[in-house]
Coordinates of C-alpha atoms in Angstrom, one line a residue:
M30 CA 4.9 -19.1 6.3
F31 CA 7.5 -20.5 9.2
R32 CA 7.1 -21.5 13.0
I33 CA 9.8 -21.7 15.7
N34 CA 8.9 -23.8 18.9
F35 CA 9.8 -22.1 22.2
I36 CA 9.5 -24.3 25.0
F37 CA 10.2 -23.0 28.3
I38 CA 11.4 -26.0 31.1
V39 CA 12.2 -25.8 34.5
V40 CA 14.6 -27.7 35.5
V41 CA 14.7 -29.1 39.3
I42 CA 18.1 -30.2 41.1
C43 CA 17.9 -33.2 43.5
S44 CA 20.2 -35.9 44.7
C45 CA 18.4 -38.3 42.6
T46 CA 18.3 -39.2 38.7
Y47 CA 15.2 -39.4 36.7
T48 CA 15.0 -40.6 33.0
P49 CA 11.7 -39.4 31.0
S50 CA 9.8 -42.4 29.9
G51 CA 6.1 -43.8 29.2
D52 CA 2.9 -41.8 29.8
N53 CA 4.5 -39.1 31.6
F54 CA 6.8 -38.0 28.8
K55 CA 5.5 -36.4 25.6
Q56 CA 7.0 -34.4 22.4
L57 CA 4.9 -31.4 22.2
Q58 CA 2.6 -31.9 19.3
T59 CA 1.1 -28.5 18.1
D60 CA 1.1 -29.7 14.0
N61 CA -2.5 -30.7 14.2
L62 CA -3.7 -27.3 15.7
P63 CA -4.3 -24.7 13.0
L64 CA -2.1 -21.3 13.0
P65 CA -3.7 -18.4 13.0
I66 CA -4.8 -16.9 10.1
F67 CA -3.3 -13.8 8.4
N68 CA -6.4 -11.5 7.5
L69 CA -5.6 -7.7 6.1
H70 CA -8.6 -6.4 5.5
D71 CA -9.8 -5.4 1.9
I72 CA -6.0 -6.8 0.7
D73 CA -5.9 -10.4 -1.1
S74 CA -1.9 -9.6 -2.5
D75 CA 1.9 -10.2 -0.9
T76 CA 2.7 -7.2 -2.8
L77 CA 1.6 -3.9 -1.4
N78 CA 1.7 -0.2 -3.1
A79 CA 2.6 2.0 -0.3
S80 CA 3.3 6.0 -2.2
P81 CA 3.1 8.4 -0.3
S82 CA 1.6 5.9 2.9
I83 CA -0.3 2.8 3.5
N84 CA -3.2 2.6 6.0
L85 CA -3.7 -1.4 7.0
E86 CA -6.4 -2.9 9.2
F87 CA -5.8 -6.5 10.4
D88 CA -7.3 -9.3 12.4
F89 CA -5.3 -12.6 13.0
T90 CA -7.4 -14.6 14.7
N91 CA -7.4 -18.6 15.7
E92 CA -9.9 -20.1 18.0
H93 CA -7.7 -22.8 19.5
R94 CA -4.8 -20.5 20.4
K95 CA -4.3 -17.6 22.5
I96 CA -2.7 -14.5 20.8
Y97 CA -0.2 -13.1 23.2
A98 CA 1.8 -10.4 21.1
T99 CA 1.8 -8.6 17.4
D100 CA 5.2 -7.2 16.1
I101 CA 5.3 -5.7 12.9
Y102 CA 8.3 -4.6 11.5
L103 CA 9.2 -2.3 8.4
N104 CA 13.0 -3.5 6.8
N105 CA 14.1 -5.6 10.5
S106 CA 12.7 -2.4 12.4
L107 CA 10.3 -2.7 15.0
V108 CA 7.9 -0.3 14.2
K109 CA 4.4 -0.9 16.3
S110 CA 4.1 -3.7 18.8
I111 CA 1.1 -4.8 20.2
N112 CA -0.8 -7.1 22.9
S113 CA -3.6 -9.0 20.6
G114 CA -4.0 -10.1 16.9
S115 CA -6.3 -7.1 15.9
S116 CA -5.4 -3.8 15.2
S117 CA -4.2 -0.7 12.3
L118 CA -1.2 0.3 11.5
Y119 CA -0.3 3.8 9.3
L120 CA 3.0 4.2 7.9
S121 CA 4.2 6.9 5.7
T122 CA 7.2 6.2 3.3
K123 CA 8.1 9.2 2.3
N124 CA 11.6 8.9 3.8
L125 CA 12.0 5.5 1.6
E126 CA 14.0 4.9 -1.3
T127 CA 12.7 4.2 -4.1
G128 CA 11.9 0.1 -4.6
Y129 CA 10.8 -2.7 -2.8
H130 CA 10.4 -2.9 1.1
K131 CA 9.4 -5.5 3.6
L132 CA 6.5 -5.4 6.2
K133 CA 7.0 -8.5 8.6
F134 CA 4.3 -9.1 11.1
L135 CA 5.4 -11.5 13.9
I136 CA 2.8 -13.3 16.1
T137 CA 3.2 -14.8 19.4
V138 CA 0.8 -17.5 20.2
S139 CA 0.2 -20.3 23.2
S140 CA 1.0 -23.6 22.2
G141 CA -3.0 -24.8 22.7
T142 CA -1.8 -28.1 23.8
N143 CA -3.9 -27.6 26.8
S144 CA -0.6 -28.7 29.2
L145 CA 0.2 -27.0 32.1
A146 CA 3.0 -25.0 30.5
D147 CA 0.3 -24.0 28.3
Q148 CA -1.9 -23.3 30.6
G149 CA 0.5 -20.9 32.4
N150 CA 1.8 -19.2 29.2
L151 CA 5.0 -21.1 29.2
E152 CA 4.6 -23.0 25.8
V153 CA 4.1 -20.3 23.3
E154 CA 4.8 -20.0 19.2
Q155 CA 6.1 -17.5 16.9
V156 CA 4.6 -17.6 13.2
F157 CA 5.6 -14.5 10.7
K158 CA 4.2 -13.4 7.4
T159 CA 5.8 -11.0 4.5
W160 CA 4.4 -8.2 2.3
T161 CA 6.6 -6.7 -0.1
L162 CA 5.8 -2.7 -0.3
V163 CA 6.3 -1.4 -3.6
V164 CA 7.2 2.4 -2.9
D165 CA 7.8 5.3 -5.7
N166 CA 9.5 8.6 -4.3
D167 CA 11.3 9.9 -7.5
P168 CA 9.8 12.5 -9.4
A169 CA 7.0 13.2 -11.7
T170 CA 7.2 11.9 -15.0
P171 CA 5.1 14.0 -17.8
V172 CA 2.1 12.8 -19.8
N173 CA 1.4 14.2 -23.3
I174 CA -1.9 15.2 -25.2
T175 CA -2.7 12.7 -27.8
N176 CA -5.6 14.7 -29.1
V177 CA -7.7 17.8 -29.3
N178 CA -11.0 18.2 -31.2
Y179 CA -14.1 19.8 -31.1
E180 CA -17.0 17.6 -31.0
V181 CA -20.3 19.1 -32.7
N182 CA -22.5 16.3 -31.4
L183 CA -21.2 17.1 -27.5
G184 CA -21.0 20.9 -28.6
A185 CA -17.1 20.8 -26.4
L186 CA -13.9 20.5 -27.2
V187 CA -12.2 17.3 -25.9
V188 CA -8.8 17.2 -24.6
D189 CA -7.7 13.2 -24.5
W190 CA -4.0 12.5 -23.2
E191 CA -1.8 9.8 -21.8
K192 CA -2.6 8.2 -18.6
Y193 CA 0.1 8.3 -16.1
S194 CA 1.2 4.9 -15.2
R195 CA 3.4 5.7 -11.9
I196 CA 2.2 4.6 -8.5
N197 CA 2.9 8.0 -7.4
F198 CA 0.2 10.1 -9.0
G199 CA -1.3 12.7 -7.3
K200 CA -3.4 14.5 -9.5
Y201 CA -3.6 15.7 -13.4
I202 CA -3.9 19.4 -13.8
I203 CA -5.4 20.3 -17.4
E204 CA -4.4 23.6 -18.2
G205 CA -5.6 26.0 -20.9
R206 CA -3.5 29.7 -21.2
E207 CA -4.1 32.3 -23.8
V208 CA -2.2 33.1 -26.8
K209 CA -2.7 36.3 -27.2
N210 CA -2.6 39.3 -24.9
C211 CA 0.8 37.8 -23.9
P212 CA 2.3 37.7 -20.7
C213 CA 0.0 34.8 -21.0
G214 CA -2.5 34.4 -18.4
T215 CA -4.6 31.1 -17.1
Y216 CA -7.6 30.8 -19.2
F217 CA -8.8 27.6 -17.2
Q218 CA -7.6 24.8 -14.8
Y219 CA -9.0 21.6 -14.1
V220 CA -8.4 19.6 -11.0
I221 CA -8.6 15.4 -11.7
E222 CA -7.5 12.8 -9.2
D223 CA -8.8 9.9 -10.7
Q224 CA -5.9 8.5 -12.6
N225 CA -7.7 6.0 -14.9
S226 CA -9.5 9.2 -16.3
T227 CA -7.7 10.3 -19.9
S228 CA -10.3 12.7 -21.5
L229 CA -11.9 16.0 -20.4
K230 CA -14.3 17.8 -22.5
L231 CA -14.5 22.0 -22.2
P232 CA -18.4 23.1 -23.2
D233 CA -17.3 26.4 -22.7
Y234 CA -14.5 26.8 -25.5
A235 CA -15.6 29.5 -28.0
G236 CA -13.0 29.0 -30.4
Q237 CA -10.2 31.3 -28.7
E238 CA -6.7 30.9 -29.1
M239 CA -4.8 29.0 -26.5
E240 CA -2.1 26.5 -25.2
I241 CA -3.7 23.2 -23.5
S242 CA -0.9 21.2 -21.6
V243 CA -1.3 18.1 -18.7
I244 CA 0.4 18.7 -15.7
V245 CA 1.1 15.9 -13.0
V246 CA 1.7 16.7 -9.4
A247 CA 3.2 13.7 -7.5
S248 CA 1.7 12.1 -4.5
T249 CA 4.9 12.0 -2.7
S250 CA 5.8 15.6 -3.1
T251 CA 4.5 19.3 -4.7
D252 CA 6.6 18.8 -7.6
Y253 CA 4.9 18.8 -10.7
V254 CA 5.8 18.0 -14.2
R255 CA 4.4 19.6 -17.5
G256 CA 3.8 17.4 -20.7
N257 CA 3.6 18.8 -24.4
D258 CA 1.6 22.2 -24.9
V259 CA -1.0 22.1 -28.1
N260 CA -2.0 25.0 -30.0
V261 CA -6.1 25.5 -30.3
D262 CA -7.9 28.1 -32.0
S263 CA -11.0 28.5 -33.6
S264 CA -9.8 26.2 -36.9
K265 CA -10.6 23.5 -34.6
I266 CA -14.3 24.6 -34.8
E267 CA -16.3 23.1 -37.8

């Protein structure tokens, strides 16, 4: 964390000269006064996943210093400015390039020395903290089915697939299509929005021949990609 001291000095021009000395001249001392605490609600990391957007609540407080302003910058461009230390921030990142971006909070606070200049809002300090935003706006990549088996104890066809590992996950669509009676219509579709989910039980499967695949839809667009097709028929039922 870095600190910049700003001291506003009023200069009076007169016919005599004066050399500051003794008890009437003291250097600004703020090192023993705590700086604002940077607090993003529910976030304890300096790196934030930000696809397709990010929504933050922040509360920067200090009981010894008055907070005059909070300026928020994304890649050195001002995106929000408020006259306090508490607010929220929503940013859409869909138009950013895939990669790393810098989010900086710059806070202007009083010196806290209780001097006349401090009481007149003429002594201020600025402190800042940065977070790294990770953005993934590239098209989705496919995941493949790893296993399809009918489990008698469950009375269901169980489909397992690879986990999608990127941060631009939107949803899985598990799709089964009829193989006979083509042109093939869709037999079923299941939408799963939990990225960690990699298995689905199909209790209504009755042995019909069909192809099953997993579709991944990215959170940053309506684009989707289909993984491998696995043929299933009554031979899967033991």
